[in-house]
Tab-separated table of C-alpha atoms in Angstrom:
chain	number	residue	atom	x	y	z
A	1	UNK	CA	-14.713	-0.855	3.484
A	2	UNK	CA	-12.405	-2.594	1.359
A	3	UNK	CA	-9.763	-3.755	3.053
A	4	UNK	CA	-6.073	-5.882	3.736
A	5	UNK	CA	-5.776	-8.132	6.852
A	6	UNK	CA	-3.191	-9.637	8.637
A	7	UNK	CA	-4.026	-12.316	10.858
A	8	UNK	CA	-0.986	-11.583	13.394
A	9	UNK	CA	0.722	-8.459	14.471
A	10	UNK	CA	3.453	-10.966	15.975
A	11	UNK	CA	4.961	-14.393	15.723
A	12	UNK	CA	7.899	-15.032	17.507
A	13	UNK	CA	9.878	-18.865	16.945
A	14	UNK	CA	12.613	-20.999	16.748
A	15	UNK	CA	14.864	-21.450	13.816
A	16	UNK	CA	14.068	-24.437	11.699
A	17	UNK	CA	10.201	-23.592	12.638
A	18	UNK	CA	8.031	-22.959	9.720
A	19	UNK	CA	6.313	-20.006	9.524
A	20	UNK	CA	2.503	-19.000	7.594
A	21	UNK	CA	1.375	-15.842	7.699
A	22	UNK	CA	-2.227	-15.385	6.694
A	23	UNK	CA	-3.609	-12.394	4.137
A	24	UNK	CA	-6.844	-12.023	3.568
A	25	UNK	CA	-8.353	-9.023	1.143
A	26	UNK	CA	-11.913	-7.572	0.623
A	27	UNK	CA	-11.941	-6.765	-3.053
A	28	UNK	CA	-13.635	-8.412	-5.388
A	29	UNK	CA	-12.596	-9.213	-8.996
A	30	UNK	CA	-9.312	-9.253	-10.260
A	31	UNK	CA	-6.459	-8.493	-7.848
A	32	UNK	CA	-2.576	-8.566	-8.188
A	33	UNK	CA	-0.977	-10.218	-4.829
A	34	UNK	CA	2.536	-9.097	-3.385
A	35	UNK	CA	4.463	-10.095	-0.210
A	36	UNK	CA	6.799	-6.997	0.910
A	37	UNK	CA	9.322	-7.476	3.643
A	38	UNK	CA	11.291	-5.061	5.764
A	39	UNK	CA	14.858	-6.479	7.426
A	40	UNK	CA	15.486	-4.150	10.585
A	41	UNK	CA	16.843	-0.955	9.278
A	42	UNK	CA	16.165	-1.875	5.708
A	43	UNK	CA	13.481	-0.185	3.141
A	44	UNK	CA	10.928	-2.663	1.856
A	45	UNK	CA	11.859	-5.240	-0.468
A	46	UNK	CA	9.594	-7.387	-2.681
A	47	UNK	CA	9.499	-10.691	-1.257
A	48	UNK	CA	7.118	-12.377	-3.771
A	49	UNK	CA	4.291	-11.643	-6.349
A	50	UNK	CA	1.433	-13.382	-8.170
A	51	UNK	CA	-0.430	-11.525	-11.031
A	52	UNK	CA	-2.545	-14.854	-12.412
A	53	UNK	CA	-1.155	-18.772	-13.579
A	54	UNK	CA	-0.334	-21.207	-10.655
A	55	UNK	CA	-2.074	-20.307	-7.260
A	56	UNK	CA	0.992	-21.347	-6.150
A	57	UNK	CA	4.067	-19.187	-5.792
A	58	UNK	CA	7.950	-19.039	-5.172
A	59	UNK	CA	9.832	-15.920	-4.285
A	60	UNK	CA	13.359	-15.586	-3.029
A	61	UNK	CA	15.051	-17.167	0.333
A	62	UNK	CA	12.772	-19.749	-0.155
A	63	UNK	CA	9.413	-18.104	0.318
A	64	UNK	CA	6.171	-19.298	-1.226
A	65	UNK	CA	2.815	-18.186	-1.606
A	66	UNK	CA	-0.810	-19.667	-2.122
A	67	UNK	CA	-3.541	-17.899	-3.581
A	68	UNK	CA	-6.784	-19.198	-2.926
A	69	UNK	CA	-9.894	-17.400	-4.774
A	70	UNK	CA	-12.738	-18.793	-2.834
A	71	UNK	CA	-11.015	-17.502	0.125
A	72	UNK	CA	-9.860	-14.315	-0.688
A	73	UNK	CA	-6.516	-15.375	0.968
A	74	UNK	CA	-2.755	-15.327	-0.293
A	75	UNK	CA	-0.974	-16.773	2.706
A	76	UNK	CA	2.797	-16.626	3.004
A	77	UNK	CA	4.870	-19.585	4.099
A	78	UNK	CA	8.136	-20.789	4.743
A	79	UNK	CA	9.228	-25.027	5.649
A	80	UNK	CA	12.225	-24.108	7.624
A	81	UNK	CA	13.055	-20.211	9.031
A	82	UNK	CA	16.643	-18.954	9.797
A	83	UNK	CA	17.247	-16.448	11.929
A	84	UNK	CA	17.547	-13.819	8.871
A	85	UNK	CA	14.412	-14.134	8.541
A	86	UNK	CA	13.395	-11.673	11.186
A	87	UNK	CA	11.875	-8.934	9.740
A	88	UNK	CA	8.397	-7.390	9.191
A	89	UNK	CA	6.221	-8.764	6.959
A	90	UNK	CA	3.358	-6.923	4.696
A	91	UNK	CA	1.018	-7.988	2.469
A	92	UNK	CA	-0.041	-5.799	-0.218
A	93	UNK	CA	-2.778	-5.761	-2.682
A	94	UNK	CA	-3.095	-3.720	-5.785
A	95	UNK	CA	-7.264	-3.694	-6.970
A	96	UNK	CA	-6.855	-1.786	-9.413
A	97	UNK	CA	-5.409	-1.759	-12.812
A	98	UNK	CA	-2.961	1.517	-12.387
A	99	UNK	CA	-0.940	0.202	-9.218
A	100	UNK	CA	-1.852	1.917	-5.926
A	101	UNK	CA	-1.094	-0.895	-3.383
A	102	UNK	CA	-3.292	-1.523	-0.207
A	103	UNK	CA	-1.218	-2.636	2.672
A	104	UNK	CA	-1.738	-4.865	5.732
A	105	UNK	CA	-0.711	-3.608	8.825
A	106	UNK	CA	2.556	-6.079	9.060
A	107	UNK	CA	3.253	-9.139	10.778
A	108	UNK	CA	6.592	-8.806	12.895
A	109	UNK	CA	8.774	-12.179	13.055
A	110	UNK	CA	11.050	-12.657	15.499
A	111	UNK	CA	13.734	-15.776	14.728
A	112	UNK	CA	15.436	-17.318	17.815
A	113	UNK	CA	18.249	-18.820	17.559
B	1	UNK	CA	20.110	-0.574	-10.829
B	2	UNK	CA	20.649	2.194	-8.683
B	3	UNK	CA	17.290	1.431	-6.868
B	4	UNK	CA	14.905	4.502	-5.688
B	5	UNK	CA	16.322	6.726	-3.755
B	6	UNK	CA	15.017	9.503	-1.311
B	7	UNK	CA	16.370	12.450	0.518
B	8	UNK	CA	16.848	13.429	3.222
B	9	UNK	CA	16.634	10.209	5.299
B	10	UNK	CA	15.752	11.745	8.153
B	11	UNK	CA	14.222	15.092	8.922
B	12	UNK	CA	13.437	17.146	12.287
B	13	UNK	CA	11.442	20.065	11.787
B	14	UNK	CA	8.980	22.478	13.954
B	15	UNK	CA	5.532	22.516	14.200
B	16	UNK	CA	4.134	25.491	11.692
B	17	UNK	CA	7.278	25.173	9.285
B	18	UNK	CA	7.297	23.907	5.623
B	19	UNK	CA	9.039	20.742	4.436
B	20	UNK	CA	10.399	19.172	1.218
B	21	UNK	CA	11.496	15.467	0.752
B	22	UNK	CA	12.893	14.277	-2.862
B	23	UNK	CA	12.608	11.126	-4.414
B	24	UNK	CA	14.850	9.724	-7.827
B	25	UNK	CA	13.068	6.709	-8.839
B	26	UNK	CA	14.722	3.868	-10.935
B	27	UNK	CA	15.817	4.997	-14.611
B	28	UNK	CA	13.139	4.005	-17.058
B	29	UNK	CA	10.214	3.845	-14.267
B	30	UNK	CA	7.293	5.715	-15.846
B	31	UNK	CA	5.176	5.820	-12.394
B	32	UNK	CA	6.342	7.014	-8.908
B	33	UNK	CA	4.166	6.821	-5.497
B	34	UNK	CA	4.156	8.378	-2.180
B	35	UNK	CA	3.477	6.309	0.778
B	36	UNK	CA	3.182	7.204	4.513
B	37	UNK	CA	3.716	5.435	6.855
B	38	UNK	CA	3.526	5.656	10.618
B	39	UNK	CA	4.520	3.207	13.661
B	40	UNK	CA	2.436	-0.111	13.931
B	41	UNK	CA	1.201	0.449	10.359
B	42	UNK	CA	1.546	-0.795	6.842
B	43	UNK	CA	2.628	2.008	4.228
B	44	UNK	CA	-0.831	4.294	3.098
B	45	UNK	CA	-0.865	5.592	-0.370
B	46	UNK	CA	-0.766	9.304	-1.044
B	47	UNK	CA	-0.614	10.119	-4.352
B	48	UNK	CA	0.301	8.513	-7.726
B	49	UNK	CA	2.448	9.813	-10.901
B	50	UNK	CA	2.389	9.018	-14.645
B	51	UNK	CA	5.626	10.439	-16.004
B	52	UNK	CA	4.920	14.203	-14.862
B	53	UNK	CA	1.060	13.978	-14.315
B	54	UNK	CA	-0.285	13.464	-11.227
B	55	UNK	CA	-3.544	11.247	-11.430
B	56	UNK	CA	-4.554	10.440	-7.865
B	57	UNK	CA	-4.804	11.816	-4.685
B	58	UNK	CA	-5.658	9.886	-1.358
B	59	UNK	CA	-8.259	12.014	0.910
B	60	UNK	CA	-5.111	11.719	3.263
B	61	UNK	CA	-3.498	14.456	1.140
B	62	UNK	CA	-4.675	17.458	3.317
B	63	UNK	CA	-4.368	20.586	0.894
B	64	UNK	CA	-0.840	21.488	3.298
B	65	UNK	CA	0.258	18.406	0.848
B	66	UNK	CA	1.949	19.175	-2.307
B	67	UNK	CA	3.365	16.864	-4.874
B	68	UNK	CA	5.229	17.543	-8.469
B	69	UNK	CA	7.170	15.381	-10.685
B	70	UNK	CA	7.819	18.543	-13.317
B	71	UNK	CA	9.525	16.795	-15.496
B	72	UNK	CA	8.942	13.052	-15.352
B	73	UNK	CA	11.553	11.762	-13.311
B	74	UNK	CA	12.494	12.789	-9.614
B	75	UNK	CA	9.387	13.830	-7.486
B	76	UNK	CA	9.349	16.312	-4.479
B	77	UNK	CA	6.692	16.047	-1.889
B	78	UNK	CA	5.859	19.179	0.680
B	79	UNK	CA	4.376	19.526	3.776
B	80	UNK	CA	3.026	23.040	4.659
B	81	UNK	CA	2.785	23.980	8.131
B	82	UNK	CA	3.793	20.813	9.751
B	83	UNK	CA	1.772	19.361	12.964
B	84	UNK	CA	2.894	16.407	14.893
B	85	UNK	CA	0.576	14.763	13.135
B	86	UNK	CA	2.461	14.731	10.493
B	87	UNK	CA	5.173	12.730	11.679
B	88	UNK	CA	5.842	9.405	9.635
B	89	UNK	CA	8.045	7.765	7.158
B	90	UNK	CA	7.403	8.875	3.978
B	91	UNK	CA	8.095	6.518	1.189
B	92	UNK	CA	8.514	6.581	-2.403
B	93	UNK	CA	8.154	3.794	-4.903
B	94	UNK	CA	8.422	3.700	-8.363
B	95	UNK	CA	7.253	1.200	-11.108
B	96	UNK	CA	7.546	0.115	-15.356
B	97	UNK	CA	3.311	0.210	-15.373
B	98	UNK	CA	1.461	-2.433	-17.243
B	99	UNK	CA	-0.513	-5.366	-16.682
B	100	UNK	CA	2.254	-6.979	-14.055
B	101	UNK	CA	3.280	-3.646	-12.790
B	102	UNK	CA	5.612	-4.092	-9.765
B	103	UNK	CA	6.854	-1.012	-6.899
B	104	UNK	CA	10.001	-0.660	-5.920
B	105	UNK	CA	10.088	1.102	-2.700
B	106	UNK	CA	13.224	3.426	-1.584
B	107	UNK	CA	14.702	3.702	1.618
B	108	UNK	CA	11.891	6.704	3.349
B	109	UNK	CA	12.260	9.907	4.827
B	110	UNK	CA	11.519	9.795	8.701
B	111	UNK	CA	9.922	12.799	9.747
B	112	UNK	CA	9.576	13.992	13.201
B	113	UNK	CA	7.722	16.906	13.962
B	114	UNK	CA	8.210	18.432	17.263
């Protein structure tokens, strides 16, 4: 079955830590790539997006991305995290050419201080 | 931007009655999803809109599921004779379409069934 995966349900560490979270998808052909993330008691908010161009990335608070084709893989990463940054992550896929997104099951980050 | 928005934000409801959540996505935004999505779990698609025509289903949409967008713009999703299993956020996200076609999610309705 075609499918989104998250590599970890949790990560927990220390500010200034840098964080990667691993995505890996089971389509083939064409994809579009998205990073979601959800701030306790906060809806989803688009963290980052890649649609084709450079493999490579850059959304807001200092996220990046890398998509690697070989590997099916569009891992999220950060150099240095803050303790904002706790929140759950999800990456999302869209195979199609109409929209519907397919969803990992989340990563939850936990920042300390 | 008034961002998508969703009502109510929460709702508590018996098993066996009916339920109806709204959503108002952003001005402009041609498409509009519903999502589900329960504890543990990333958000599961539903059903999809094109201004008021609704062009996919998800085998997840029992036929107690109803969706409309009658005119375009907000959408209204009901639940007929609720079970527990029913109990999730629903979300609703809306999008411009196109070749870089990007969701905007609102905030959910959480529904608890007892």
């Amino acid at each position: 079955a075609q499918s989104v995966s998250q590599h970890n349900h949790h990560v927990i560490l220390s500010e200034a830590a840098s964080l990667e979270l691993g995505c890996n998808y089971s389509y083939g052909g064409t994809v579009n790539l998205f990073w979601y993330v959800q701030y306790p008691g906060q809806h989803l908010q688009l963290l980052l997006k890649y649609f084709s161009g450079d493999p490579l990335v850059k959304g807001i608070k200092g996220f990046e991305a890398e998509f690697i084709k070989s590997k099916f893989s569009f891992n999220l990463r950060k150099p240095s995290v803050q303790w904002s940054d706790t929140a759950e992550y999800f990456c999302a896929v869209n195979p199609g050419s109409w929209g519907k997104l397919q969803f990992g099951a989340g990563t939850q980050v936990v920042v300390t201080p | 931007d008034t961002g998508v928005s969703q009502d109510p934000r929460h709702k508590i409801t018996k098993r066996g009655q009916n339920v109806t959540f709204r959503c108002d996505p952003i001005s402009e935004h041609n498409r509009l999803y519903w999502y589900r999505q329960t504890l543990g779990q990333g958000p599961e698609f539903l059903t999809y809109f094109q201004n008021e025509a609704q062009l996919e289903k998800s085998r997840l949409l029992s036929d107690r599921f109803s969706a409309e967008r009658p005119k375009g713009s907000f959408s209204t999703l009901e639940i007929q004779r609720t079970e527990q299993g029913d109990s999730a956020m629903y979300l609703c996200a809306s999008s411009l379409g196109g070749a870089t076609d990007t969701q905007y999610f609102g905030p959910g309705t959480r529904l608890t069934v007892l």
